[in-house]
Tab-separated table of N, CA and C in Angstrom:
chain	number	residue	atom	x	y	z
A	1	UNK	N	-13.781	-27.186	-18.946
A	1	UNK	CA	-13.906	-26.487	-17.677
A	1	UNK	C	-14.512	-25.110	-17.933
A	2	UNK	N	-15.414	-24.397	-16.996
A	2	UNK	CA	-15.959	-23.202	-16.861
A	2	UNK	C	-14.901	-22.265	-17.267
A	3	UNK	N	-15.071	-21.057	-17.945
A	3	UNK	CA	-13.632	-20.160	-18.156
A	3	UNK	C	-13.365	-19.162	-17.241
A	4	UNK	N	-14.754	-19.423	-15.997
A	4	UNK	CA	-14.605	-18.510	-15.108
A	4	UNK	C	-13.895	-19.025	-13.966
A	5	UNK	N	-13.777	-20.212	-14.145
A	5	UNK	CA	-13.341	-21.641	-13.097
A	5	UNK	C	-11.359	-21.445	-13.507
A	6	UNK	N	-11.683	-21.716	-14.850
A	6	UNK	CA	-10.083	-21.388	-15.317
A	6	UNK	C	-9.782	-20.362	-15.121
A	7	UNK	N	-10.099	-19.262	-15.362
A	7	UNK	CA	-9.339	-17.829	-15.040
A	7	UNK	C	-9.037	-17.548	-13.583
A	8	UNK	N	-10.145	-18.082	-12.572
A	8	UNK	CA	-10.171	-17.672	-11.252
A	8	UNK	C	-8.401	-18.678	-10.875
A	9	UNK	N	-8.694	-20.056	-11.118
A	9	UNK	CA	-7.667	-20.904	-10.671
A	9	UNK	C	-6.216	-19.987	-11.306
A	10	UNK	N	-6.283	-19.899	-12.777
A	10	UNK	CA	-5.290	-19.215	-13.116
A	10	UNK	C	-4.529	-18.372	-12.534
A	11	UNK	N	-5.554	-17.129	-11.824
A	11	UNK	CA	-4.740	-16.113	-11.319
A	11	UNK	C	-4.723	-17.071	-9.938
A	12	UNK	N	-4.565	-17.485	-9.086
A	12	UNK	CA	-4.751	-18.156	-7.753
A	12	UNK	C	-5.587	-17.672	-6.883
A	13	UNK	N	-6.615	-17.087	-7.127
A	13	UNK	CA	-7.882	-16.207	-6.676
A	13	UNK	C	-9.034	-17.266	-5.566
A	14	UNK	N	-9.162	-17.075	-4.358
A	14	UNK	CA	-10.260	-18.543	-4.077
A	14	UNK	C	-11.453	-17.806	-4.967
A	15	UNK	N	-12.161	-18.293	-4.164
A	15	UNK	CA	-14.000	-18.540	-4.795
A	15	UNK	C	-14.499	-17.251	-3.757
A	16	UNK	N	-13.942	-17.212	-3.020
A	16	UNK	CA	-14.627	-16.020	-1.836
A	16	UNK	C	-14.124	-14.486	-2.399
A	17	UNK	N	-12.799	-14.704	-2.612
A	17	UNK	CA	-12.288	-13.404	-3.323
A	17	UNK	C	-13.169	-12.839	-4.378
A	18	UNK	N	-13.183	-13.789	-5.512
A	18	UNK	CA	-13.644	-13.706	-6.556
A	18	UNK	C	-15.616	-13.250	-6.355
A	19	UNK	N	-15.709	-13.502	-5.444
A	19	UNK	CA	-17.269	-13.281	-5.214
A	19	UNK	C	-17.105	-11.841	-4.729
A	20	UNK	N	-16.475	-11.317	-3.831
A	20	UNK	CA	-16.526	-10.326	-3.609
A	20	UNK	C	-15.899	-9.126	-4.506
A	21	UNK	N	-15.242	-9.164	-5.255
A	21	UNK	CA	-15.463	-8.457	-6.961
A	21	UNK	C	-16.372	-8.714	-7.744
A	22	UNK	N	-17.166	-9.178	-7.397
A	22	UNK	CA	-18.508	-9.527	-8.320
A	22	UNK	C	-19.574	-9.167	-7.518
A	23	UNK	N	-19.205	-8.862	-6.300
A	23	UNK	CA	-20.685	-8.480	-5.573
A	23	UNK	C	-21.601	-9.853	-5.534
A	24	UNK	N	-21.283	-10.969	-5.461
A	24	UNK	CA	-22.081	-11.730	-5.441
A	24	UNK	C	-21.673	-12.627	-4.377
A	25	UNK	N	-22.714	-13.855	-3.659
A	25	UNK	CA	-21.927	-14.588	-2.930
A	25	UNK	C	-21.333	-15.712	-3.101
A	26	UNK	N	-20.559	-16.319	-2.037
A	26	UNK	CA	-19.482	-17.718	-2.867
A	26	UNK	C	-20.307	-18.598	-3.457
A	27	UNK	N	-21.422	-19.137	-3.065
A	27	UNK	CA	-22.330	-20.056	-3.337
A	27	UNK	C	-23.386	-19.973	-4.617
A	28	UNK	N	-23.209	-18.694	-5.327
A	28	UNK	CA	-23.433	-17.655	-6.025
A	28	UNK	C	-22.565	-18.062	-7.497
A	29	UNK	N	-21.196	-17.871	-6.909
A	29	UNK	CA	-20.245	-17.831	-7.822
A	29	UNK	C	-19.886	-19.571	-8.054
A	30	UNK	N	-20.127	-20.113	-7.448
A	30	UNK	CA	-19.995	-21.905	-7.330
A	30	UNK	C	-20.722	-22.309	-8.695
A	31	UNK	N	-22.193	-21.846	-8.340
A	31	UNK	CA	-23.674	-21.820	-9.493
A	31	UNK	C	-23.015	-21.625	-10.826
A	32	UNK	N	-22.243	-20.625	-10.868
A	32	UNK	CA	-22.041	-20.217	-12.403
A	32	UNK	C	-20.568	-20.960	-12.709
A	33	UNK	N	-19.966	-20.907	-11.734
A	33	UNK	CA	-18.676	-22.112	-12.129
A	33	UNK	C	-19.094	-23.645	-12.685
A	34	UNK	N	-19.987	-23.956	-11.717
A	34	UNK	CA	-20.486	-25.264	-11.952
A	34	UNK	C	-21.663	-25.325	-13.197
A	35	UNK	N	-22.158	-24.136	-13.694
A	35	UNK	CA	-22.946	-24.079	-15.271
A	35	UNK	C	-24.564	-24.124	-14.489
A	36	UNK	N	-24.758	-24.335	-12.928
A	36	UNK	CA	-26.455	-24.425	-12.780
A	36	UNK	C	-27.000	-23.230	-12.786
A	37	UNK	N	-26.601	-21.835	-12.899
A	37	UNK	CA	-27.088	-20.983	-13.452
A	37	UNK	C	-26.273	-19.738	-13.500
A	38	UNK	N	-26.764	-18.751	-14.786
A	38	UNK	CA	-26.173	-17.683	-14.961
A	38	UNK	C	-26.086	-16.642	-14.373
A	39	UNK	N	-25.182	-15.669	-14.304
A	39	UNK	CA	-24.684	-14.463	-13.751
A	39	UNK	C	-25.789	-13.608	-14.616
A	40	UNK	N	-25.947	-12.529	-13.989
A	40	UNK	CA	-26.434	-10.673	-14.691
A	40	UNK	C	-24.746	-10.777	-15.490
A	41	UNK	N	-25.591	-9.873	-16.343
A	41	UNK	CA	-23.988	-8.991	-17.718
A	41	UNK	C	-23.310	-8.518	-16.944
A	42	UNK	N	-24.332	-7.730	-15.417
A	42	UNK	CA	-23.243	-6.618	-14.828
A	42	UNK	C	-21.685	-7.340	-14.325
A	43	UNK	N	-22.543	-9.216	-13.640
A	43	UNK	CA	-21.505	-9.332	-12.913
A	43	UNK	C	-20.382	-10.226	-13.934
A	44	UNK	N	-21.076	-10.833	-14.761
A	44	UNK	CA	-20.026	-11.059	-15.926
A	44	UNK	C	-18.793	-9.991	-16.173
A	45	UNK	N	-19.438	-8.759	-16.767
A	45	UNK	CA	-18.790	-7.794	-16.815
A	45	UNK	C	-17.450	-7.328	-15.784
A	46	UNK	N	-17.749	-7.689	-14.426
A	46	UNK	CA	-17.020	-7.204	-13.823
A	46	UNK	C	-16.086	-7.922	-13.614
A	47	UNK	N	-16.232	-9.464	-14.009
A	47	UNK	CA	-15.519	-10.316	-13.745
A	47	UNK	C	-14.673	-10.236	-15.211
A	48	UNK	N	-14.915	-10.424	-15.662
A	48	UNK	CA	-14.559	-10.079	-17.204
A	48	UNK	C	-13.104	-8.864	-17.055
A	49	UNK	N	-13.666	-7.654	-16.809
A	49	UNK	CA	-12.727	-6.667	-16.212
A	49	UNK	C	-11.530	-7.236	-15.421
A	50	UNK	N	-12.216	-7.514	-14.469
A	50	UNK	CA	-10.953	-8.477	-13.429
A	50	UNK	C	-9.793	-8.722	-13.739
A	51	UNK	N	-10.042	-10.120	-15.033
A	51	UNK	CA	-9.698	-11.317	-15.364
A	51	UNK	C	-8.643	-10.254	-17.033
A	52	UNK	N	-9.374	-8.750	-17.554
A	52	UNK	CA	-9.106	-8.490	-18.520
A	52	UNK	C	-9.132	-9.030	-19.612
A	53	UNK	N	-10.015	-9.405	-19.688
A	53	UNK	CA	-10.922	-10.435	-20.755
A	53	UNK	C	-11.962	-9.932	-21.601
A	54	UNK	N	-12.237	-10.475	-22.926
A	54	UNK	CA	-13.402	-9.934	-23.147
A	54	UNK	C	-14.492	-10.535	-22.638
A	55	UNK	N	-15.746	-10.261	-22.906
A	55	UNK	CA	-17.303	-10.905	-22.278
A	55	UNK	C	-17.401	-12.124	-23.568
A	56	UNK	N	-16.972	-12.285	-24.303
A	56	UNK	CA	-17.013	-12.832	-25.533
A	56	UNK	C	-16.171	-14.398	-24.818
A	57	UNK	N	-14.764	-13.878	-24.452
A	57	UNK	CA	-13.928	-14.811	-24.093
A	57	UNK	C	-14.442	-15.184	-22.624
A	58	UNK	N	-15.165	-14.812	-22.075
A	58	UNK	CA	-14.941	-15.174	-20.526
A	58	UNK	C	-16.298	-16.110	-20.821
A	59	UNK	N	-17.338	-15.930	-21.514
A	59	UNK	CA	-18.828	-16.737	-21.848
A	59	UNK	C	-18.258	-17.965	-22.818
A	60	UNK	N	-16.747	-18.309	-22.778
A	60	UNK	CA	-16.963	-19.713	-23.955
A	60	UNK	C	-16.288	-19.542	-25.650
A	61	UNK	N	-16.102	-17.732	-25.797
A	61	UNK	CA	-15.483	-17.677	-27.156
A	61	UNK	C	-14.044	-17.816	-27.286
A	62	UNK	N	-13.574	-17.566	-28.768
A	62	UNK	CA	-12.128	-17.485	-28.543
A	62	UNK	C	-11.327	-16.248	-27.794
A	63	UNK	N	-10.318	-16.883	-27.664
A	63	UNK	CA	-9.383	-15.518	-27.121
A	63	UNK	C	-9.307	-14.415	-28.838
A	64	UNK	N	-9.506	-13.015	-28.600
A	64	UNK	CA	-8.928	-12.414	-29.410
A	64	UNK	C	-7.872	-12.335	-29.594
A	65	UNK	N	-7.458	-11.933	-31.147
A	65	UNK	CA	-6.188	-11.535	-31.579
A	65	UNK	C	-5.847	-10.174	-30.489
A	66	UNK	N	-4.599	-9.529	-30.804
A	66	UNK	CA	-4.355	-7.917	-29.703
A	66	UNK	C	-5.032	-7.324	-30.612
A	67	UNK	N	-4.371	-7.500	-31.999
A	67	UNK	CA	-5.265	-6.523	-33.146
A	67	UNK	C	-6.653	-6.470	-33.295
A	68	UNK	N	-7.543	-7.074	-32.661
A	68	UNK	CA	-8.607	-7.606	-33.254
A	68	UNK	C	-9.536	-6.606	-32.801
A	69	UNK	N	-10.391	-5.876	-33.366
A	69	UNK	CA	-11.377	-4.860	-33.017
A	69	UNK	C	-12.496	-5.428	-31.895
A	70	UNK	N	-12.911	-4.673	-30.726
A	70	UNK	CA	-13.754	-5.267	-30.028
A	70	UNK	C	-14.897	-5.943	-30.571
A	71	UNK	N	-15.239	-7.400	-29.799
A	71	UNK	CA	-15.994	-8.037	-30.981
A	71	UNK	C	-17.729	-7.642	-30.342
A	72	UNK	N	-17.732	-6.467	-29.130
A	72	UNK	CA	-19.005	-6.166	-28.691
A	72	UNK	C	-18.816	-4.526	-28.518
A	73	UNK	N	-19.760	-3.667	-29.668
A	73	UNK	CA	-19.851	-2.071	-29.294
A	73	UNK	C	-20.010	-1.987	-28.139
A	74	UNK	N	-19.081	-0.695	-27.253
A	74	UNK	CA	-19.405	-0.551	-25.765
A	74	UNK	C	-20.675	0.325	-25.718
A	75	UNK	N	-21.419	0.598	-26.718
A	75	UNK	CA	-22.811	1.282	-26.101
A	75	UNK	C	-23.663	-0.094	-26.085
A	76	UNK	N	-23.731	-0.855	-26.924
A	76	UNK	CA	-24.023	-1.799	-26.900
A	76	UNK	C	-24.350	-2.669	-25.500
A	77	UNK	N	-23.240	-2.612	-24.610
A	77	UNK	CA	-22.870	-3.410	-23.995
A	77	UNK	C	-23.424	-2.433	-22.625
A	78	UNK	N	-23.039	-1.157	-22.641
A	78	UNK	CA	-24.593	-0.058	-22.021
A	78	UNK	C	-25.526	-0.370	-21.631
A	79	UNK	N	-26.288	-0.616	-23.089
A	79	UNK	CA	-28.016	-0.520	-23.488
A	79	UNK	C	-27.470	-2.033	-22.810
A	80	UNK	N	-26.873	-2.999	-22.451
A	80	UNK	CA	-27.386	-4.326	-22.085
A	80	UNK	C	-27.029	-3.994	-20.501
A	81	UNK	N	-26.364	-3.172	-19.890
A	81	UNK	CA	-26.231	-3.146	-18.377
A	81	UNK	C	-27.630	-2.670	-18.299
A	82	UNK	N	-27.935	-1.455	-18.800
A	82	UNK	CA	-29.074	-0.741	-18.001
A	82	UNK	C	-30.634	-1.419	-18.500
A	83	UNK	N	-30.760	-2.252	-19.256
A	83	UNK	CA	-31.826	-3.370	-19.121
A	83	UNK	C	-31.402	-4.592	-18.133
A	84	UNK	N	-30.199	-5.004	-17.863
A	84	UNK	CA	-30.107	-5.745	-16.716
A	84	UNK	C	-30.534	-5.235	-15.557
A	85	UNK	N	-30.300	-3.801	-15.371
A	85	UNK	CA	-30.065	-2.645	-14.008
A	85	UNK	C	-31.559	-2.499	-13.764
A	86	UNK	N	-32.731	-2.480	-14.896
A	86	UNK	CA	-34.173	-2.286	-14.731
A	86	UNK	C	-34.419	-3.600	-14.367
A	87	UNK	N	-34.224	-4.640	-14.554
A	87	UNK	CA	-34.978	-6.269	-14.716
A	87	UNK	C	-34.478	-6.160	-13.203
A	88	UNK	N	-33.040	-6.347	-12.226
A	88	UNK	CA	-33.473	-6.286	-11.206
A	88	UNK	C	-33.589	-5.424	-10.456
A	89	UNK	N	-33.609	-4.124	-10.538
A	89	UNK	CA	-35.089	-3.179	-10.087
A	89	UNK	C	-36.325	-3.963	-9.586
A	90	UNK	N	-36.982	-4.851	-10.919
A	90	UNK	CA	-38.213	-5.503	-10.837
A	90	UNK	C	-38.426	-6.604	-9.629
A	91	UNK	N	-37.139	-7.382	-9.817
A	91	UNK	CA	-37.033	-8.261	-8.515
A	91	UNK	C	-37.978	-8.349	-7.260
């Protein structure tokens, strides 16, 4: 199952809620539940936040240890919003 599909069901969240913390729409958020296409980092990210997850764990990886050092630098993860933030600019 999608881990965005599991986390949403997990917390008991619908699909409409969950779209509107993501800024995106339900039909939107269906797309990426159902795998026919991907989210921007931003809205990963935010969902990610949400859910208190890493971007690592919410895209398919393992859950981290508590101890476990972030497995993505947050400038890193920056420099990847604000090339998402220019690409749709371009739109």
């Amino acid at each position: 199952m999608n881990r965005i599909k599991e986390l949403r069901r997990k917390d008991g969240i619908s699909q409409a809620d969950l779209a509107k913390i993501g800024n995106v729409s339900k039909s939107a958020l269906s797309g990426y539940e159902l795998e026919r296409y991907e989210a921007s980092l931003h809205t990963y990210k935010k969902f990610a936040e949400y859910f208190g997850v890493t971007l690592d764990y919410l895209l398919g990886g393992e859950e981290p240890a508590a101890f476990a050092a972030p497995a993505v630098h947050p400038e890193v993860v920056d420099r990847f919003e604000r090339l998402d933030d220019i690409i749709e600019d371009r739109k």
